[in-house]
């Protein structure tokens, strides 16, 4: 027993010695790292003093420090940045759904300013700016080498003033200029309408108005259609939606899910992770849903599309989304300034991270680009067809009542409206056709 006790004690002592021997170098390495950090901070102080004392012109010391802070943050990723008091105020204004500017969401890619998406009904959208466009110059000033915040600052200006931006677009043979008049951007978070028997919900952005507006307009359009029994399904249009508030993306997803995970975030530490689950209640009352996405659908849009796709609650159609799968936390700083720091990645219910990959649609549907140079020949016989009913002396159809004939004619008018919609918005028309097909299958099962 004594021999065993001694062996056990010896083992403990040896373990203690071994631990001390390992911990010593680790502590020394940590102390060395800290010393290196302090040396670098001293170096920063030396450089700051040299600039302040010897630069060819007198410098604004506050601006110099802000530029250093912003450079530190923007070196991390495209979405981390320093927000001056004015920038922080602008950001708060945007989340309320009203701000001044052009109406585009931009990011930076390889040093170039890239359009994530134009916002519906804004000067940029009306000027024809498209998702994926690169902005290379503003009023003739090259943007290459500027930070994203500096480029955005050049695009700001008084409401009513003109800005000329130079665009490089895939498929265009050379850069071209676009003139835009700056305006106050008043975002309508949700737009809605009824197409045939389908309720279309166009979510423009995820501001603090989004979910209340969605709930209100969905109810209005269902009532306009004559009740839920007259609706065959819903289209949630997230195209060119650059995202916004995370809590609104969760609320919109929850609106159409009865249970299960909506999204989760994972930070640097496991304890920083969060998870959000749906509560019972489905505004669509179980009717089919089609979600529309494209390359301008980012962030909060991708949370909604991913949640509904993973739960098989919706068919997602369109093209791959933007792929912004990171979460930014806005942290207030002294003097009304703030910093936006990437603190986590978010994941769809199945555990997919969409960072840099995006949401892949269940059905890929490209939006055809119209050729503005294509003209219809004057002598081309367009849309003229003949049927049995056009023939002189054709027999009438005596097997249908007047009411049945009226119903057929109404169905034909709806089909013609759908055909016209294909010319205007092919992706939306495709989504509505899917819902019609699902309705036919369900009616056949009854």
Coordinates of C-alpha atoms in Angstrom, one line a residue:
X1 CA 0.0 0.0 0.0
X2 CA 2.8 2.4 0.9
X3 CA 4.6 1.6 -2.3
X4 CA 1.5 2.4 -4.2
X5 CA 0.9 5.6 -2.4
X6 CA 4.4 6.7 -3.0
X7 CA 4.1 5.9 -6.7
X8 CA 0.9 7.8 -6.9
X9 CA 2.4 10.8 -5.1
X10 CA 5.5 10.6 -7.3
X11 CA 3.2 10.7 -10.3
X12 CA 1.5 13.8 -9.1
X13 CA 4.8 15.5 -8.4
X14 CA 6.2 14.6 -11.8
X15 CA 3.0 16.0 -13.3
X16 CA 3.4 19.2 -11.4
X17 CA 7.0 19.5 -12.6
X18 CA 6.1 18.7 -16.2
X19 CA 3.3 21.3 -16.1
X20 CA 5.6 23.9 -14.7
X21 CA 8.2 23.2 -17.4
X22 CA 5.5 23.6 -20.1
X23 CA 3.8 26.6 -18.6
X24 CA 7.1 28.5 -18.3
X25 CA 7.7 28.9 -22.1
X26 CA 4.1 29.7 -22.7
X27 CA 4.1 32.5 -20.2
X28 CA 7.3 33.8 -21.6
X29 CA 5.9 33.7 -25.1
X30 CA 2.8 35.6 -24.0
X31 CA 4.9 38.2 -22.3
X32 CA 7.0 38.5 -25.5
X33 CA 3.8 38.9 -27.6
X34 CA 2.5 41.6 -25.2
X35 CA 5.9 43.4 -25.4
X36 CA 5.7 43.3 -29.2
X37 CA 2.2 44.8 -29.2
X38 CA 3.4 47.6 -26.9
X39 CA 6.3 48.2 -29.1
X40 CA 4.0 48.5 -32.1
X41 CA 1.8 51.0 -30.2
X42 CA 4.9 53.0 -29.4
X43 CA 5.8 52.9 -33.1
X44 CA 2.3 54.2 -33.9
X45 CA 2.8 57.0 -31.4
X46 CA 6.2 57.9 -32.9
X47 CA 4.7 58.0 -36.4
X48 CA 1.8 60.2 -35.3
X49 CA 4.2 62.6 -33.6
X50 CA 6.4 62.8 -36.7
X51 CA 3.4 63.5 -39.0
X52 CA 2.1 66.1 -36.6
X53 CA 5.5 67.9 -36.4
X54 CA 7.0 67.4 -39.8
X55 CA 4.3 66.9 -42.4
X56 CA 4.5 69.5 -45.2
X57 CA 1.1 70.9 -44.1
X58 CA -0.7 71.2 -40.8
X59 CA -2.9 68.2 -40.1
X60 CA -6.2 67.7 -38.4
X61 CA -5.1 65.5 -35.5
X62 CA -8.6 64.1 -34.9
X63 CA -9.1 63.3 -38.6
X64 CA -5.7 61.6 -38.6
X65 CA -6.6 59.3 -35.6
X66 CA -10.0 58.5 -37.1
X67 CA -8.3 57.5 -40.4
X68 CA -6.0 55.2 -38.5
X69 CA -8.9 53.6 -36.6
X70 CA -10.9 53.2 -39.8
X71 CA -7.8 51.7 -41.6
X72 CA -7.5 49.2 -38.7
X73 CA -11.1 48.1 -39.0
X74 CA -11.4 48.0 -42.8
X75 CA -8.3 45.8 -43.0
X76 CA -10.3 43.1 -41.3
X77 CA -13.1 42.6 -43.8
X78 CA -15.2 44.7 -46.2
X79 CA -18.0 45.2 -43.6
X80 CA -16.1 46.3 -40.5
X81 CA -15.5 50.1 -40.3
X82 CA -15.4 53.2 -38.1
X83 CA -18.5 55.4 -38.1
X84 CA -17.9 59.1 -37.4
X85 CA -20.7 60.9 -35.5
X86 CA -22.3 61.9 -38.8
X87 CA -22.0 58.4 -40.3
X88 CA -23.5 56.8 -37.2
X89 CA -26.4 59.3 -37.4
X90 CA -26.9 58.4 -41.1
X91 CA -26.9 54.7 -40.3
X92 CA -29.6 55.1 -37.6
X93 CA -31.6 57.1 -40.1
X94 CA -31.4 54.4 -42.7
X95 CA -32.7 51.7 -40.4
X96 CA -35.7 53.9 -39.8
X97 CA -36.3 53.7 -43.6
X98 CA -35.5 57.3 -44.7
X99 CA -32.2 58.9 -45.8
X100 CA -30.6 61.0 -48.5
X101 CA -28.6 59.6 -51.4
X102 CA -28.7 57.6 -54.6
X103 CA -30.5 54.4 -53.3
X104 CA -27.8 51.8 -53.8
X105 CA -26.1 49.3 -51.4
X106 CA -22.4 48.9 -52.2
X107 CA -19.5 46.8 -51.1
X108 CA -15.8 46.7 -52.0
X109 CA -14.3 43.9 -54.1
X110 CA -10.6 43.9 -55.0
X111 CA -10.3 47.6 -54.4
X112 CA -13.4 48.4 -56.6
X113 CA -16.8 49.6 -55.5
X114 CA -19.4 47.0 -56.4
X115 CA -23.1 47.5 -56.4
X116 CA -24.8 44.9 -54.2
X117 CA -28.3 46.1 -55.3
X118 CA -30.2 49.2 -56.3
X119 CA -33.2 49.9 -54.1
X120 CA -36.6 49.9 -55.8
X121 CA -38.1 53.3 -56.6
X122 CA -34.8 55.2 -56.0
X123 CA -32.8 57.4 -58.4
X124 CA -30.2 54.7 -58.9
X125 CA -32.9 52.1 -59.8
X126 CA -34.6 54.5 -62.2
X127 CA -31.2 55.3 -63.8
X128 CA -30.7 51.7 -64.6
X129 CA -28.0 50.8 -62.1
X130 CA -27.8 47.0 -61.8
X131 CA -26.6 44.5 -59.2
X132 CA -23.0 43.5 -60.0
X133 CA -22.1 46.9 -61.6
X134 CA -18.7 48.3 -60.6
X135 CA -18.5 52.1 -59.9
X136 CA -15.0 53.2 -61.0
X137 CA -15.3 57.0 -60.9
X138 CA -17.6 59.7 -59.4
X139 CA -17.7 63.0 -61.3
X140 CA -14.5 62.0 -63.1
X141 CA -12.6 61.2 -59.9
X142 CA -11.2 57.7 -59.9
X143 CA -12.3 55.6 -56.9
X144 CA -9.4 53.0 -57.1
X145 CA -7.3 53.2 -53.9
X146 CA -10.1 54.8 -51.8
X147 CA -11.7 53.0 -48.8
X148 CA -15.3 52.1 -49.2
X149 CA -16.3 54.9 -46.7
X150 CA -14.3 57.4 -48.7
X151 CA -16.0 56.3 -51.9
X152 CA -19.4 56.5 -50.4
X153 CA -18.6 60.0 -49.1
X154 CA -17.9 61.2 -52.6
X155 CA -21.3 59.9 -53.7
X156 CA -23.1 61.9 -51.0
X157 CA -24.3 65.4 -51.7
X158 CA -27.2 67.8 -51.4
X159 CA -30.7 66.5 -52.4
X160 CA -31.4 67.7 -55.9
X161 CA -27.7 67.8 -57.0
X162 CA -26.4 65.9 -60.0
X163 CA -23.8 63.1 -59.8
X164 CA -22.1 61.4 -62.7
X165 CA -20.9 57.9 -62.0
X166 CA -18.8 55.8 -64.3
X167 CA -20.0 52.2 -64.6
X168 CA -18.2 49.0 -65.7
X169 CA -20.7 46.3 -66.4
X170 CA -20.2 42.7 -67.4
X171 CA -21.2 42.2 -71.0
X172 CA -20.7 45.9 -71.8
X173 CA -17.8 46.5 -74.2
X174 CA -16.6 49.7 -72.4
X175 CA -17.3 51.8 -69.3
X176 CA -20.2 54.2 -69.5
X177 CA -21.4 57.2 -67.5
X178 CA -24.7 57.5 -65.8
X179 CA -26.2 60.8 -64.5
X180 CA -28.2 60.6 -61.3
X181 CA -30.0 63.3 -59.3
X182 CA -29.6 62.8 -55.6
X183 CA -32.9 62.6 -53.7
X184 CA -34.3 61.8 -50.3
X185 CA -34.7 58.1 -50.2
X186 CA -38.0 57.1 -48.5
X187 CA -38.0 53.3 -48.4
X188 CA -41.3 51.5 -48.5
X189 CA -40.2 48.3 -46.8
X190 CA -42.9 46.1 -48.4
X191 CA -44.9 46.5 -51.6
X192 CA -47.7 44.1 -52.5
X193 CA -50.2 43.3 -55.1
X194 CA -52.4 40.4 -56.4
X195 CA -51.5 38.8 -59.7
X196 CA -54.4 36.5 -60.6
X197 CA -54.9 34.3 -57.6
X198 CA -51.4 34.9 -56.2
X199 CA -50.4 37.4 -53.6
X200 CA -47.0 39.0 -54.4
X201 CA -45.0 40.4 -51.4
X202 CA -42.0 42.5 -52.5
X203 CA -39.7 43.1 -49.6
X204 CA -37.5 46.0 -50.5
X205 CA -35.4 46.2 -47.3
X206 CA -35.2 45.0 -43.7
X207 CA -35.8 48.1 -41.7
X208 CA -37.8 48.4 -38.5
X209 CA -40.9 48.8 -40.6
X210 CA -40.6 45.5 -42.5
X211 CA -42.5 43.0 -40.4
X212 CA -45.4 45.3 -39.4
X213 CA -45.8 46.3 -43.0
X214 CA -45.6 42.7 -44.3
X215 CA -48.3 41.6 -41.8
X216 CA -50.6 44.5 -42.7
X217 CA -50.2 44.2 -46.5
X218 CA -50.6 40.5 -46.6
X219 CA -53.9 40.8 -44.8
X220 CA -55.0 43.6 -47.1
X221 CA -54.2 41.6 -50.3
X222 CA -55.9 38.5 -49.0
X223 CA -59.0 40.5 -48.4
X224 CA -58.6 42.1 -51.9
X225 CA -58.6 38.6 -53.3
X226 CA -61.8 37.7 -51.6
X227 CA -60.4 35.7 -48.7
X228 CA -57.7 33.1 -48.2
X229 CA -59.8 30.5 -50.0
X230 CA -59.4 32.5 -53.2
X231 CA -55.6 32.6 -52.9
X232 CA -53.4 29.9 -54.5
X233 CA -50.2 30.9 -52.8
X234 CA -47.7 33.6 -52.1
X235 CA -44.6 35.0 -53.8
X236 CA -42.0 36.6 -51.5
X237 CA -39.8 38.7 -53.8
X238 CA -36.4 39.3 -52.2
X239 CA -34.5 40.2 -55.4
X240 CA -32.1 43.1 -55.0
X241 CA -32.9 43.3 -51.3
X242 CA -29.5 44.2 -49.7
X243 CA -30.6 43.1 -46.2
X244 CA -30.8 45.1 -43.0
X245 CA -31.9 44.3 -39.5
X246 CA -31.4 40.7 -38.3
X247 CA -34.4 40.8 -36.0
X248 CA -36.6 41.7 -38.9
X249 CA -35.3 38.8 -41.0
X250 CA -36.1 36.5 -38.1
X251 CA -39.6 38.0 -37.7
X252 CA -40.3 37.6 -41.5
X253 CA -39.1 34.0 -41.5
X254 CA -41.1 33.2 -38.3
X255 CA -44.2 34.6 -40.1
X256 CA -44.3 31.6 -42.4
X257 CA -42.9 28.9 -40.1
X258 CA -44.7 27.0 -37.3
X259 CA -41.7 25.6 -35.6
X260 CA -38.0 24.8 -35.9
X261 CA -34.8 26.8 -36.2
X262 CA -34.7 30.0 -38.2
X263 CA -31.0 30.8 -38.1
X264 CA -28.0 30.7 -35.8
X265 CA -24.9 32.7 -35.3
X266 CA -21.4 31.5 -34.2
X267 CA -18.8 33.8 -33.0
X268 CA -15.2 33.5 -32.1
X269 CA -16.0 31.8 -28.8
X270 CA -18.6 29.0 -28.5
X271 CA -20.4 30.9 -25.8
X272 CA -21.0 33.7 -28.2
X273 CA -23.3 31.6 -30.4
X274 CA -27.1 32.4 -30.6
X275 CA -30.0 30.5 -32.0
X276 CA -33.5 31.6 -33.0
X277 CA -36.5 29.3 -33.3
X278 CA -39.9 29.9 -34.9
X279 CA -43.1 30.1 -32.9
X280 CA -46.4 28.6 -33.9
X281 CA -48.4 30.6 -36.5
X282 CA -48.3 30.9 -40.3
X283 CA -49.6 34.0 -42.0
X284 CA -49.9 32.1 -45.2
X285 CA -52.0 29.4 -43.5
X286 CA -50.0 26.6 -45.1
X287 CA -50.5 27.7 -48.7
X288 CA -47.5 27.2 -51.1
X289 CA -44.8 29.9 -51.1
X290 CA -42.2 30.7 -53.8
X291 CA -39.2 32.9 -52.9
X292 CA -37.5 34.9 -55.6
X293 CA -33.8 35.7 -55.2
X294 CA -30.9 37.0 -57.3
X295 CA -27.3 38.3 -57.0
X296 CA -28.6 41.4 -55.2
X297 CA -30.2 39.4 -52.4
X298 CA -27.9 39.7 -49.4
X299 CA -27.6 39.2 -45.7
X300 CA -31.1 39.3 -44.1
X301 CA -32.6 38.3 -47.4
X302 CA -30.5 35.2 -47.4
X303 CA -31.5 34.3 -43.9
X304 CA -35.2 34.3 -44.9
X305 CA -34.6 32.4 -48.2
X306 CA -32.3 29.9 -46.4
X307 CA -34.8 29.3 -43.5
X308 CA -37.8 28.7 -45.8
X309 CA -35.7 26.5 -48.1
X310 CA -34.3 24.3 -45.4
X311 CA -37.7 23.7 -43.9
X312 CA -39.1 23.0 -47.3
X313 CA -41.6 25.7 -46.7
X314 CA -40.9 27.4 -50.0
X315 CA -39.5 26.8 -53.4
X316 CA -36.6 29.2 -54.1
X317 CA -36.2 30.3 -57.7
X318 CA -34.0 32.8 -59.5
X319 CA -30.2 33.0 -59.4
X320 CA -27.5 32.6 -56.7
X321 CA -27.7 35.2 -53.9
X322 CA -24.9 37.6 -52.9
X323 CA -23.3 35.5 -50.2
X324 CA -23.0 37.8 -47.2
X325 CA -23.1 35.4 -44.3
X326 CA -21.5 37.6 -41.6
X327 CA -23.0 39.5 -38.7
X328 CA -22.0 43.1 -37.8
X329 CA -22.4 44.5 -34.4
X330 CA -22.6 48.3 -34.1
X331 CA -20.8 49.4 -30.9
X332 CA -21.3 53.0 -29.6
X333 CA -18.1 54.9 -28.9
X334 CA -17.4 58.2 -27.2
X335 CA -18.5 61.4 -28.9
X336 CA -21.5 59.9 -30.7
X337 CA -19.3 57.8 -33.0
X338 CA -19.5 54.0 -33.3
X339 CA -17.7 51.1 -34.9
X340 CA -19.2 48.3 -37.0
X341 CA -17.4 45.1 -36.3
X342 CA -17.9 41.7 -37.8
X343 CA -18.6 39.5 -34.7
X344 CA -20.1 36.2 -36.1
X345 CA -21.2 34.2 -39.1
X346 CA -24.8 33.1 -39.4
X347 CA -26.0 29.7 -40.5
X348 CA -29.2 28.3 -42.0
X349 CA -31.2 25.7 -40.1
X350 CA -29.4 22.8 -41.7
X351 CA -26.0 24.3 -40.6
X352 CA -25.0 25.8 -43.9
X353 CA -22.8 28.9 -43.8
X354 CA -23.6 31.0 -46.9
X355 CA -20.6 33.3 -46.5
X356 CA -19.1 33.8 -50.0
X357 CA -21.3 31.0 -51.4
X358 CA -24.8 32.4 -51.2
X359 CA -28.2 30.6 -51.3
X360 CA -28.5 28.4 -54.4
X361 CA -32.1 28.4 -55.8
X362 CA -34.0 25.2 -56.1
X363 CA -34.8 26.2 -59.7
X364 CA -32.4 28.5 -61.6
X365 CA -34.3 31.1 -63.6
X366 CA -32.3 33.9 -65.3
X367 CA -34.0 37.2 -66.0
X368 CA -33.6 37.7 -69.7
X369 CA -32.1 41.0 -70.6
X370 CA -33.9 43.0 -73.2
X371 CA -32.0 44.2 -76.3
X372 CA -32.9 47.9 -76.6
X373 CA -31.6 47.8 -80.2
X374 CA -34.0 45.0 -81.2
X375 CA -36.8 46.4 -83.4
X376 CA -39.8 44.7 -84.8
X377 CA -40.0 44.9 -88.6
X378 CA -43.0 46.9 -89.8
X379 CA -44.2 44.2 -92.1
X380 CA -43.8 41.5 -89.5
X381 CA -47.2 39.9 -88.6
X382 CA -47.1 40.1 -84.8
X383 CA -49.7 38.4 -82.6
X384 CA -52.1 37.7 -85.4
X385 CA -53.6 34.2 -85.4
X386 CA -56.8 32.6 -86.7
X387 CA -59.0 30.1 -85.0
X388 CA -62.1 28.1 -85.9
X389 CA -64.2 30.9 -84.4
X390 CA -62.9 33.4 -87.0
X391 CA -64.1 31.3 -89.9
X392 CA -67.2 32.5 -91.7
X393 CA -70.2 30.4 -90.8
X394 CA -68.5 28.5 -88.0
X395 CA -70.8 26.5 -85.7
X396 CA -71.4 27.8 -82.2
X397 CA -70.5 25.7 -79.1
X398 CA -73.9 24.5 -77.8
X399 CA -72.5 22.4 -74.9
X400 CA -71.7 25.3 -72.6
X401 CA -74.0 27.7 -70.6
X402 CA -73.5 31.4 -70.7
X403 CA -71.9 31.3 -67.3
X404 CA -69.5 28.6 -68.4
X405 CA -68.5 30.6 -71.4
X406 CA -67.9 33.7 -69.2
X407 CA -65.7 31.7 -66.9
X408 CA -63.7 30.4 -69.9
X409 CA -63.3 34.0 -71.2
X410 CA -62.2 35.2 -67.7
X411 CA -59.6 32.3 -67.5
X412 CA -58.3 33.4 -70.9
X413 CA -57.9 37.0 -69.8
X414 CA -56.0 35.8 -66.8
X415 CA -53.7 33.7 -69.0
X416 CA -53.2 36.7 -71.3
X417 CA -52.3 38.8 -68.3
X418 CA -49.8 36.2 -67.2
X419 CA -48.3 36.1 -70.7
X420 CA -47.9 39.9 -70.6
X421 CA -46.2 39.6 -67.2
X422 CA -43.6 37.3 -68.8
X423 CA -42.5 40.2 -71.0
X424 CA -42.3 42.6 -68.0
X425 CA -40.8 40.2 -65.4
X426 CA -40.0 36.7 -66.5
X427 CA -38.8 35.5 -63.0
X428 CA -42.0 36.6 -61.3
X429 CA -44.2 35.1 -64.0
X430 CA -42.3 31.8 -63.6
X431 CA -42.9 31.9 -59.8
X432 CA -46.7 32.5 -60.4
X433 CA -46.8 29.6 -62.9
X434 CA -45.2 27.3 -60.3
X435 CA -48.0 28.2 -57.8
X436 CA -50.6 27.6 -60.5
X437 CA -49.2 24.2 -61.2
X438 CA -49.1 23.3 -57.5
X439 CA -52.8 24.4 -57.3
X440 CA -53.7 22.1 -60.2
X441 CA -52.0 19.2 -58.5
X442 CA -53.7 19.8 -55.2
X443 CA -57.1 20.1 -56.8
X444 CA -56.5 16.8 -58.6
X445 CA -55.8 15.1 -55.3
X446 CA -59.1 16.1 -53.8

